[in-house]
PDB file of N, CA and C in Angstrom:
ATOM      1  N   MET A1458       0.436  -1.164   0.422  1.00 62.00           N
ATOM      2  CA  MET A1458       0.234  -0.170   0.061  1.00 62.00           C
ATOM      3  C   MET A1458       1.068   1.098  -0.119  1.00 62.00           C
ATOM      4  N   LYS A1459       0.476   2.494  -0.527  1.00 78.00           N
ATOM      5  CA  LYS A1459       1.252   3.201  -0.870  1.00 78.00           C
ATOM      6  C   LYS A1459       1.156   4.062   0.363  1.00 78.00           C
ATOM      7  N   HIS A1460      -0.247   4.633   1.198  1.00 78.00           N
ATOM      8  CA  HIS A1460      -0.442   5.622   1.759  1.00 78.00           C
ATOM      9  C   HIS A1460      -1.171   4.618   3.007  1.00 78.00           C
ATOM     10  N   PRO A1461       0.229   3.944   3.985  1.00 85.00           N
ATOM     11  CA  PRO A1461      -0.797   2.871   4.806  1.00 85.00           C
ATOM     12  C   PRO A1461      -1.734   3.302   5.763  1.00 85.00           C
ATOM     13  N   ASP A1462      -0.700   5.063   6.602  1.00 87.00           N
ATOM     14  CA  ASP A1462      -1.836   5.601   7.319  1.00 87.00           C
ATOM     15  C   ASP A1462      -2.856   6.159   6.782  1.00 87.00           C
ATOM     16  N   ALA A1463      -3.338   5.714   5.947  1.00 89.00           N
ATOM     17  CA  ALA A1463      -4.594   6.589   4.942  1.00 89.00           C
ATOM     18  C   ALA A1463      -5.585   5.502   5.309  1.00 89.00           C
ATOM     19  N   GLU A1464      -5.432   4.581   5.662  1.00 92.00           N
ATOM     20  CA  GLU A1464      -6.439   3.043   5.638  1.00 92.00           C
ATOM     21  C   GLU A1464      -7.583   2.474   6.110  1.00 92.00           C
ATOM     22  N   ARG A1465      -7.289   3.232   7.723  1.00 95.00           N
ATOM     23  CA  ARG A1465      -8.150   3.364   8.161  1.00 95.00           C
ATOM     24  C   ARG A1465      -9.319   4.790   8.521  1.00 95.00           C
ATOM     25  N   PRO A1466      -8.547   5.964   8.130  1.00 94.00           N
ATOM     26  CA  PRO A1466      -9.675   6.909   7.539  1.00 94.00           C
ATOM     27  C   PRO A1466     -10.589   6.222   6.682  1.00 94.00           C
ATOM     28  N   LEU A1467      -9.597   5.676   5.706  1.00 94.00           N
ATOM     29  CA  LEU A1467     -10.720   5.862   4.429  1.00 94.00           C
ATOM     30  C   LEU A1467     -11.420   4.965   4.038  1.00 94.00           C
ATOM     31  N   GLN A1468     -11.083   3.770   5.061  1.00 95.00           N
ATOM     32  CA  GLN A1468     -12.027   2.496   5.876  1.00 95.00           C
ATOM     33  C   GLN A1468     -13.093   3.094   6.497  1.00 95.00           C
ATOM     34  N   ALA A1469     -13.173   4.182   7.332  1.00 95.00           N
ATOM     35  CA  ALA A1469     -14.268   4.979   7.588  1.00 95.00           C
ATOM     36  C   ALA A1469     -15.181   5.289   7.076  1.00 95.00           C
ATOM     37  N   TRP A1470     -14.174   6.077   5.851  1.00 95.00           N
ATOM     38  CA  TRP A1470     -15.607   7.631   4.947  1.00 95.00           C
ATOM     39  C   TRP A1470     -16.434   5.637   4.327  1.00 95.00           C
ATOM     40  N   TYR A1471     -15.666   5.400   3.729  1.00 95.00           N
ATOM     41  CA  TYR A1471     -16.076   4.048   3.174  1.00 95.00           C
ATOM     42  C   TYR A1471     -17.328   3.634   3.893  1.00 95.00           C
ATOM     43  N   ALA A1472     -17.159   3.106   5.088  1.00 96.00           N
ATOM     44  CA  ALA A1472     -18.149   2.642   5.909  1.00 96.00           C
ATOM     45  C   ALA A1472     -19.331   3.191   5.748  1.00 96.00           C
ATOM     46  N   LYS A1473     -19.249   4.566   6.041  1.00 94.00           N
ATOM     47  CA  LYS A1473     -20.071   6.174   6.325  1.00 94.00           C
ATOM     48  C   LYS A1473     -20.917   5.960   4.927  1.00 94.00           C
ATOM     49  N   VAL A1474     -20.003   6.516   3.945  1.00 94.00           N
ATOM     50  CA  VAL A1474     -20.724   6.360   1.947  1.00 94.00           C
ATOM     51  C   VAL A1474     -21.615   5.073   2.254  1.00 94.00           C
ATOM     52  N   LYS A1475     -20.592   4.169   2.428  1.00 93.00           N
ATOM     53  CA  LYS A1475     -21.645   2.292   1.774  1.00 93.00           C
ATOM     54  C   LYS A1475     -22.818   2.673   2.941  1.00 93.00           C
ATOM     55  N   ARG A1476     -23.456   3.302   3.775  1.00 92.00           N
ATOM     56  CA  ARG A1476     -25.628   3.045   4.419  1.00 92.00           C
ATOM     57  C   ARG A1476     -25.548   4.885   3.937  1.00 92.00           C
ATOM     58  N   ALA A1477     -25.077   5.645   3.345  1.00 92.00           N
ATOM     59  CA  ALA A1477     -25.501   7.175   2.872  1.00 92.00           C
ATOM     60  C   ALA A1477     -26.300   6.774   1.886  1.00 92.00           C
ATOM     61  N   ASP A1478     -27.165   7.557   2.005  1.00 91.00           N
ATOM     62  CA  ASP A1478     -28.754   7.779   0.844  1.00 91.00           C
ATOM     63  C   ASP A1478     -28.700   9.064   0.174  1.00 91.00           C
ATOM     64  N   TRP A1479     -27.653   9.420  -0.590  1.00 91.00           N
ATOM     65  CA  TRP A1479     -27.626  11.134  -1.037  1.00 91.00           C
ATOM     66  C   TRP A1479     -28.044  10.960  -2.278  1.00 91.00           C
ATOM     67  N   LYS A1480     -28.917  12.068  -1.976  1.00 92.00           N
ATOM     68  CA  LYS A1480     -29.687  12.058  -2.978  1.00 92.00           C
ATOM     69  C   LYS A1480     -29.869  13.949  -3.996  1.00 92.00           C
ATOM     70  N   THR A1481     -29.007  14.391  -2.960  1.00 92.00           N
ATOM     71  CA  THR A1481     -28.604  15.114  -3.598  1.00 92.00           C
ATOM     72  C   THR A1481     -27.278  16.772  -3.090  1.00 92.00           C
ATOM     73  N   SER A1482     -26.453  17.322  -3.722  1.00 92.00           N
ATOM     74  CA  SER A1482     -24.798  17.585  -2.565  1.00 92.00           C
ATOM     75  C   SER A1482     -25.443  18.246  -1.611  1.00 92.00           C
ATOM     76  N   SER A1483     -26.599  18.963  -1.084  1.00 94.00           N
ATOM     77  CA  SER A1483     -26.961  18.871   0.411  1.00 94.00           C
ATOM     78  C   SER A1483     -26.560  17.474   1.156  1.00 94.00           C
ATOM     79  N   ASP A1484     -26.986  17.602   0.453  1.00 94.00           N
ATOM     80  CA  ASP A1484     -27.056  15.805   1.844  1.00 94.00           C
ATOM     81  C   ASP A1484     -25.751  15.181   2.111  1.00 94.00           C
ATOM     82  N   ILE A1485     -24.482  15.265   1.446  1.00 95.00           N
ATOM     83  CA  ILE A1485     -22.931  15.515   1.337  1.00 95.00           C
ATOM     84  C   ILE A1485     -22.848  16.574   2.278  1.00 95.00           C
ATOM     85  N   LYS A1486     -23.429  17.487   2.081  1.00 94.00           N
ATOM     86  CA  LYS A1486     -22.840  18.946   3.249  1.00 94.00           C
ATOM     87  C   LYS A1486     -22.746  18.816   4.355  1.00 94.00           C
ATOM     88  N   ALA A1487     -24.416  17.838   4.279  1.00 94.00           N
ATOM     89  CA  ALA A1487     -24.906  17.192   5.588  1.00 94.00           C
ATOM     90  C   ALA A1487     -24.093  16.861   6.602  1.00 94.00           C
ATOM     91  N   ALA A1488     -23.416  15.671   5.631  1.00 92.00           N
ATOM     92  CA  ALA A1488     -22.226  14.465   6.784  1.00 92.00           C
ATOM     93  C   ALA A1488     -20.505  15.257   7.065  1.00 92.00           C
ATOM     94  N   TYR A1489     -20.575  15.538   5.227  1.00 93.00           N
ATOM     95  CA  TYR A1489     -19.348  16.670   5.468  1.00 93.00           C
ATOM     96  C   TYR A1489     -19.233  17.920   5.268  1.00 93.00           C
ATOM     97  N   GLN A1490     -19.443  18.542   5.664  1.00 93.00           N
ATOM     98  CA  GLN A1490     -19.013  19.831   5.662  1.00 93.00           C
ATOM     99  C   GLN A1490     -17.908  20.396   4.524  1.00 93.00           C
ATOM    100  N   ASN A1491     -17.119  20.589   5.546  1.00 93.00           N
ATOM    101  CA  ASN A1491     -15.882  20.161   4.081  1.00 93.00           C
ATOM    102  C   ASN A1491     -15.678  20.106   2.735  1.00 93.00           C
ATOM    103  N   ALA A1492     -16.524  19.439   2.495  1.00 95.00           N
ATOM    104  CA  ALA A1492     -17.053  18.499   1.349  1.00 95.00           C
ATOM    105  C   ALA A1492     -16.698  20.068  -0.017  1.00 95.00           C
ATOM    106  N   SER A1493     -16.404  19.411  -0.523  1.00 95.00           N
ATOM    107  CA  SER A1493     -16.131  20.388  -1.897  1.00 95.00           C
ATOM    108  C   SER A1493     -16.503  19.942  -3.113  1.00 95.00           C
ATOM    109  N   PHE A1494     -16.827  21.052  -4.085  1.00 95.00           N
ATOM    110  CA  PHE A1494     -17.561  20.526  -5.347  1.00 95.00           C
ATOM    111  C   PHE A1494     -17.584  20.917  -6.596  1.00 95.00           C
ATOM    112  N   VAL A1495     -17.150  20.184  -7.479  1.00 92.00           N
ATOM    113  CA  VAL A1495     -16.398  20.927  -8.766  1.00 92.00           C
ATOM    114  C   VAL A1495     -17.605  19.864  -9.889  1.00 92.00           C
ATOM    115  N   ALA A1496     -17.182  20.699 -11.108  1.00 87.00           N
ATOM    116  CA  ALA A1496     -17.556  19.878 -13.051  1.00 87.00           C
ATOM    117  C   ALA A1496     -17.866  18.541 -12.221  1.00 87.00           C
ATOM    118  N   ASN A1497     -19.049  18.388 -13.477  1.00 86.00           N
ATOM    119  CA  ASN A1497     -18.915  16.668 -13.665  1.00 86.00           C
ATOM    120  C   ASN A1497     -19.783  16.110 -12.335  1.00 86.00           C
ATOM    121  N   ASN A1498     -19.990  16.461 -11.499  1.00 89.00           N
ATOM    122  CA  ASN A1498     -19.993  15.687  -9.902  1.00 89.00           C
ATOM    123  C   ASN A1498     -19.582  15.197  -9.677  1.00 89.00           C
ATOM    124  N   ARG A1499     -18.651  15.964  -9.331  1.00 94.00           N
ATOM    125  CA  ARG A1499     -16.806  15.537  -9.090  1.00 94.00           C
ATOM    126  C   ARG A1499     -16.968  16.270  -7.297  1.00 94.00           C
ATOM    127  N   VAL A1500     -16.990  15.156  -6.328  1.00 96.00           N
ATOM    128  CA  VAL A1500     -16.511  15.878  -5.018  1.00 96.00           C
ATOM    129  C   VAL A1500     -15.693  15.477  -4.457  1.00 96.00           C
ATOM    130  N   ILE A1501     -14.901  16.195  -3.501  1.00 96.00           N
ATOM    131  CA  ILE A1501     -13.376  16.219  -2.454  1.00 96.00           C
ATOM    132  C   ILE A1501     -14.144  16.188  -1.562  1.00 96.00           C
ATOM    133  N   PHE A1502     -13.158  14.738  -1.024  1.00 96.00           N
ATOM    134  CA  PHE A1502     -13.074  15.032   0.458  1.00 96.00           C
ATOM    135  C   PHE A1502     -12.032  14.655   1.298  1.00 96.00           C
ATOM    136  N   ASN A1503     -11.602  16.034   2.018  1.00 95.00           N
ATOM    137  CA  ASN A1503     -10.429  15.494   2.700  1.00 95.00           C
ATOM    138  C   ASN A1503     -10.493  13.989   4.020  1.00 95.00           C
ATOM    139  N   ILE A1504      -9.202  13.371   3.597  1.00 94.00           N
ATOM    140  CA  ILE A1504      -8.972  12.523   4.379  1.00 94.00           C
ATOM    141  C   ILE A1504      -7.971  12.510   5.468  1.00 94.00           C
ATOM    142  N   LYS A1505      -7.693  12.010   6.510  1.00 92.00           N
ATOM    143  CA  LYS A1505      -7.341  12.304   7.442  1.00 92.00           C
ATOM    144  C   LYS A1505      -6.455  13.400   7.949  1.00 92.00           C
ATOM    145  N   GLY A1506      -7.299  14.372   8.483  1.00 87.00           N
ATOM    146  CA  GLY A1506      -7.560  15.312   9.036  1.00 87.00           C
ATOM    147  C   GLY A1506      -6.131  16.607   8.096  1.00 87.00           C
ATOM    148  N   ASN A1507      -7.132  16.355   6.423  1.00 87.00           N
ATOM    149  CA  ASN A1507      -6.879  16.943   5.119  1.00 87.00           C
ATOM    150  C   ASN A1507      -5.383  15.922   4.842  1.00 87.00           C
ATOM    151  N   SER A1508      -5.086  15.078   5.712  1.00 90.00           N
ATOM    152  CA  SER A1508      -3.657  15.067   4.687  1.00 90.00           C
ATOM    153  C   SER A1508      -3.353  14.239   3.273  1.00 90.00           C
ATOM    154  N   TYR A1509      -4.691  14.063   2.718  1.00 95.00           N
ATOM    155  CA  TYR A1509      -4.723  13.351   1.519  1.00 95.00           C
ATOM    156  C   TYR A1509      -6.145  13.637   1.577  1.00 95.00           C
ATOM    157  N   ARG A1510      -5.909  13.693  -0.033  1.00 95.00           N
ATOM    158  CA  ARG A1510      -7.658  13.678  -0.966  1.00 95.00           C
ATOM    159  C   ARG A1510      -8.379  12.654  -1.546  1.00 95.00           C
ATOM    160  N   LEU A1511      -9.422  12.804  -1.721  1.00 96.00           N
ATOM    161  CA  LEU A1511      -9.904  11.909  -2.113  1.00 96.00           C
ATOM    162  C   LEU A1511     -11.489  11.733  -2.901  1.00 96.00           C
ATOM    163  N   VAL A1512     -11.148  11.703  -4.235  1.00 96.00           N
ATOM    164  CA  VAL A1512     -11.882  12.645  -5.126  1.00 96.00           C
ATOM    165  C   VAL A1512     -12.841  11.590  -6.088  1.00 96.00           C
ATOM    166  N   VAL A1513     -14.844  11.483  -5.711  1.00 96.00           N
ATOM    167  CA  VAL A1513     -15.283  11.181  -5.789  1.00 96.00           C
ATOM    168  C   VAL A1513     -16.013  11.860  -7.491  1.00 96.00           C
ATOM    169  N   ALA A1514     -16.829  10.546  -8.274  1.00 95.00           N
ATOM    170  CA  ALA A1514     -17.846  11.517  -9.432  1.00 95.00           C
ATOM    171  C   ALA A1514     -19.090   9.746  -8.426  1.00 95.00           C
ATOM    172  N   ILE A1515     -20.112  11.078  -9.072  1.00 94.00           N
ATOM    173  CA  ILE A1515     -21.498  11.105  -8.158  1.00 94.00           C
ATOM    174  C   ILE A1515     -22.534  10.581  -8.965  1.00 94.00           C
ATOM    175  N   LYS A1516     -22.901   9.318  -8.884  1.00 94.00           N
ATOM    176  CA  LYS A1516     -24.639   9.946 -10.312  1.00 94.00           C
ATOM    177  C   LYS A1516     -25.801   9.880  -9.234  1.00 94.00           C
ATOM    178  N   TYR A1517     -25.866  10.510  -9.059  1.00 91.00           N
ATOM    179  CA  TYR A1517     -26.988  10.807  -6.929  1.00 91.00           C
ATOM    180  C   TYR A1517     -28.722  10.226  -7.561  1.00 91.00           C
ATOM    181  N   GLN A1518     -28.789   9.835  -9.208  1.00 91.00           N
ATOM    182  CA  GLN A1518     -30.336   9.463  -9.538  1.00 91.00           C
ATOM    183  C   GLN A1518     -30.457   7.643  -9.359  1.00 91.00           C
ATOM    184  N   TYR A1519     -28.576   7.493  -9.616  1.00 91.00           N
ATOM    185  CA  TYR A1519     -28.475   5.794  -9.325  1.00 91.00           C
ATOM    186  C   TYR A1519     -28.090   4.969  -7.470  1.00 91.00           C
ATOM    187  N   ARG A1520     -27.585   6.033  -6.953  1.00 89.00           N
ATOM    188  CA  ARG A1520     -26.917   6.017  -5.581  1.00 89.00           C
ATOM    189  C   ARG A1520     -25.809   5.430  -5.517  1.00 89.00           C
ATOM    190  N   ILE A1521     -24.889   6.176  -6.458  1.00 93.00           N
ATOM    191  CA  ILE A1521     -23.703   5.167  -6.895  1.00 93.00           C
ATOM    192  C   ILE A1521     -22.465   6.230  -6.511  1.00 93.00           C
ATOM    193  N   VAL A1522     -21.624   5.915  -6.013  1.00 95.00           N
ATOM    194  CA  VAL A1522     -20.478   7.291  -5.560  1.00 95.00           C
ATOM    195  C   VAL A1522     -19.355   5.782  -6.122  1.00 95.00           C
ATOM    196  N   TYR A1523     -18.317   6.768  -7.375  1.00 95.00           N
ATOM    197  CA  TYR A1523     -17.210   5.899  -8.299  1.00 95.00           C
ATOM    198  C   TYR A1523     -16.103   6.723  -7.746  1.00 95.00           C
ATOM    199  N   ILE A1524     -15.117   6.581  -7.358  1.00 95.00           N
ATOM    200  CA  ILE A1524     -13.705   6.843  -6.433  1.00 95.00           C
ATOM    201  C   ILE A1524     -12.820   7.215  -7.850  1.00 95.00           C
ATOM    202  N   ARG A1525     -12.259   7.953  -8.119  1.00 95.00           N
ATOM    203  CA  ARG A1525     -11.943   8.497  -9.147  1.00 95.00           C
ATOM    204  C   ARG A1525      -9.752   8.594  -9.049  1.00 95.00           C
ATOM    205  N   PHE A1526     -10.223   9.339  -7.573  1.00 95.00           N
ATOM    206  CA  PHE A1526      -8.357   9.142  -6.922  1.00 95.00           C
ATOM    207  C   PHE A1526      -8.851   9.325  -5.827  1.00 95.00           C
ATOM    208  N   ILE A1527      -7.180   8.804  -5.219  1.00 93.00           N
ATOM    209  CA  ILE A1527      -6.949   8.896  -4.614  1.00 93.00           C
ATOM    210  C   ILE A1527      -5.436   9.393  -3.585  1.00 93.00           C
ATOM    211  N   GLY A1528      -5.059  10.564  -2.721  1.00 93.00           N
ATOM    212  CA  GLY A1528      -3.527  10.727  -2.975  1.00 93.00           C
ATOM    213  C   GLY A1528      -3.682  11.214  -1.850  1.00 93.00           C
ATOM    214  N   THR A1529      -2.263  12.186  -1.808  1.00 92.00           N
ATOM    215  CA  THR A1529      -1.784  12.946  -1.498  1.00 92.00           C
ATOM    216  C   THR A1529      -2.449  14.870  -1.433  1.00 92.00           C
ATOM    217  N   HIS A1530      -1.563  16.005  -0.994  1.00 88.00           N
ATOM    218  CA  HIS A1530      -2.076  17.268  -1.657  1.00 88.00           C
ATOM    219  C   HIS A1530      -1.296  17.671  -2.917  1.00 88.00           C
ATOM    220  N   GLN A1531      -0.051  16.736  -2.491  1.00 91.00           N
ATOM    221  CA  GLN A1531       0.647  17.406  -4.025  1.00 91.00           C
ATOM    222  C   GLN A1531       0.497  16.935  -5.309  1.00 91.00           C
ATOM    223  N   GLU A1532       0.339  15.093  -5.156  1.00 92.00           N
ATOM    224  CA  GLU A1532      -0.349  14.214  -5.394  1.00 92.00           C
ATOM    225  C   GLU A1532      -2.100  15.025  -6.493  1.00 92.00           C
ATOM    226  N   TYR A1533      -2.873  15.804  -5.877  1.00 92.00           N
ATOM    227  CA  TYR A1533      -3.669  16.169  -5.972  1.00 92.00           C
ATOM    228  C   TYR A1533      -3.797  17.105  -7.062  1.00 92.00           C
ATOM    229  N   ASP A1534      -2.582  18.471  -7.111  1.00 90.00           N
ATOM    230  CA  ASP A1534      -2.703  18.780  -7.428  1.00 90.00           C
ATOM    231  C   ASP A1534      -2.142  18.858  -9.422  1.00 90.00           C
ATOM    232  N   ARG A1535      -1.698  17.646  -9.203  1.00 92.00           N
ATOM    233  CA  ARG A1535      -1.032  17.473 -10.508  1.00 92.00           C
ATOM    234  C   ARG A1535      -2.284  16.586 -11.471  1.00 92.00           C
ATOM    235  N   ILE A1536      -3.217  16.889 -10.969  1.00 91.00           N
ATOM    236  CA  ILE A1536      -4.303  15.736 -12.379  1.00 91.00           C
ATOM    237  C   ILE A1536      -5.779  16.905 -12.521  1.00 91.00           C
ATOM    238  N   ASP A1537      -6.211  16.577 -13.357  1.00 87.00           N
ATOM    239  CA  ASP A1537      -7.702  17.823 -14.141  1.00 87.00           C
ATOM    240  C   ASP A1537      -8.945  16.162 -13.113  1.00 87.00           C
ATOM    241  N   ILE A1538      -9.157  16.996 -11.947  1.00 85.00           N
ATOM    242  CA  ILE A1538     -10.453  16.905 -11.387  1.00 85.00           C
ATOM    243  C   ILE A1538     -11.368  16.897 -11.649  1.00 85.00           C
ATOM    244  N   THR A1539     -11.457  17.685 -13.042  1.00 81.00           N
ATOM    245  CA  THR A1539     -13.372  17.030 -13.568  1.00 81.00           C
ATOM    246  C   THR A1539     -12.916  16.038 -14.664  1.00 81.00           C
ATOM    247  N   THR A1540     -11.881  16.064 -14.998  1.00 83.00           N
ATOM    248  CA  THR A1540     -12.567  15.058 -16.157  1.00 83.00           C
ATOM    249  C   THR A1540     -11.352  13.284 -15.461  1.00 83.00           C
ATOM    250  N   ILE A1541     -10.756  13.472 -13.865  1.00 85.00           N
ATOM    251  CA  ILE A1541     -10.336  12.023 -13.876  1.00 85.00           C
ATOM    252  C   ILE A1541     -11.447  11.087 -13.180  1.00 85.00           C
TER     253      ILE A1541
END
């Protein structure tokens, strides 16, 4: 694993999201106040006290969350979050 210190926080995020029933971005904001929203239904979550970034694409109508990127802030700065 590239970032073993992120494993537990990511597992906690996954467990919470698996139980979630997000219909809109407001539902996400209610659970994650620091979540950021960008084009193409991308949502950015801060993981492990903002040490890592998690980018997902969400299909609200189907209640599906696609993980598109997990990495450090430096790695995040090198991607185009709207197309990843």
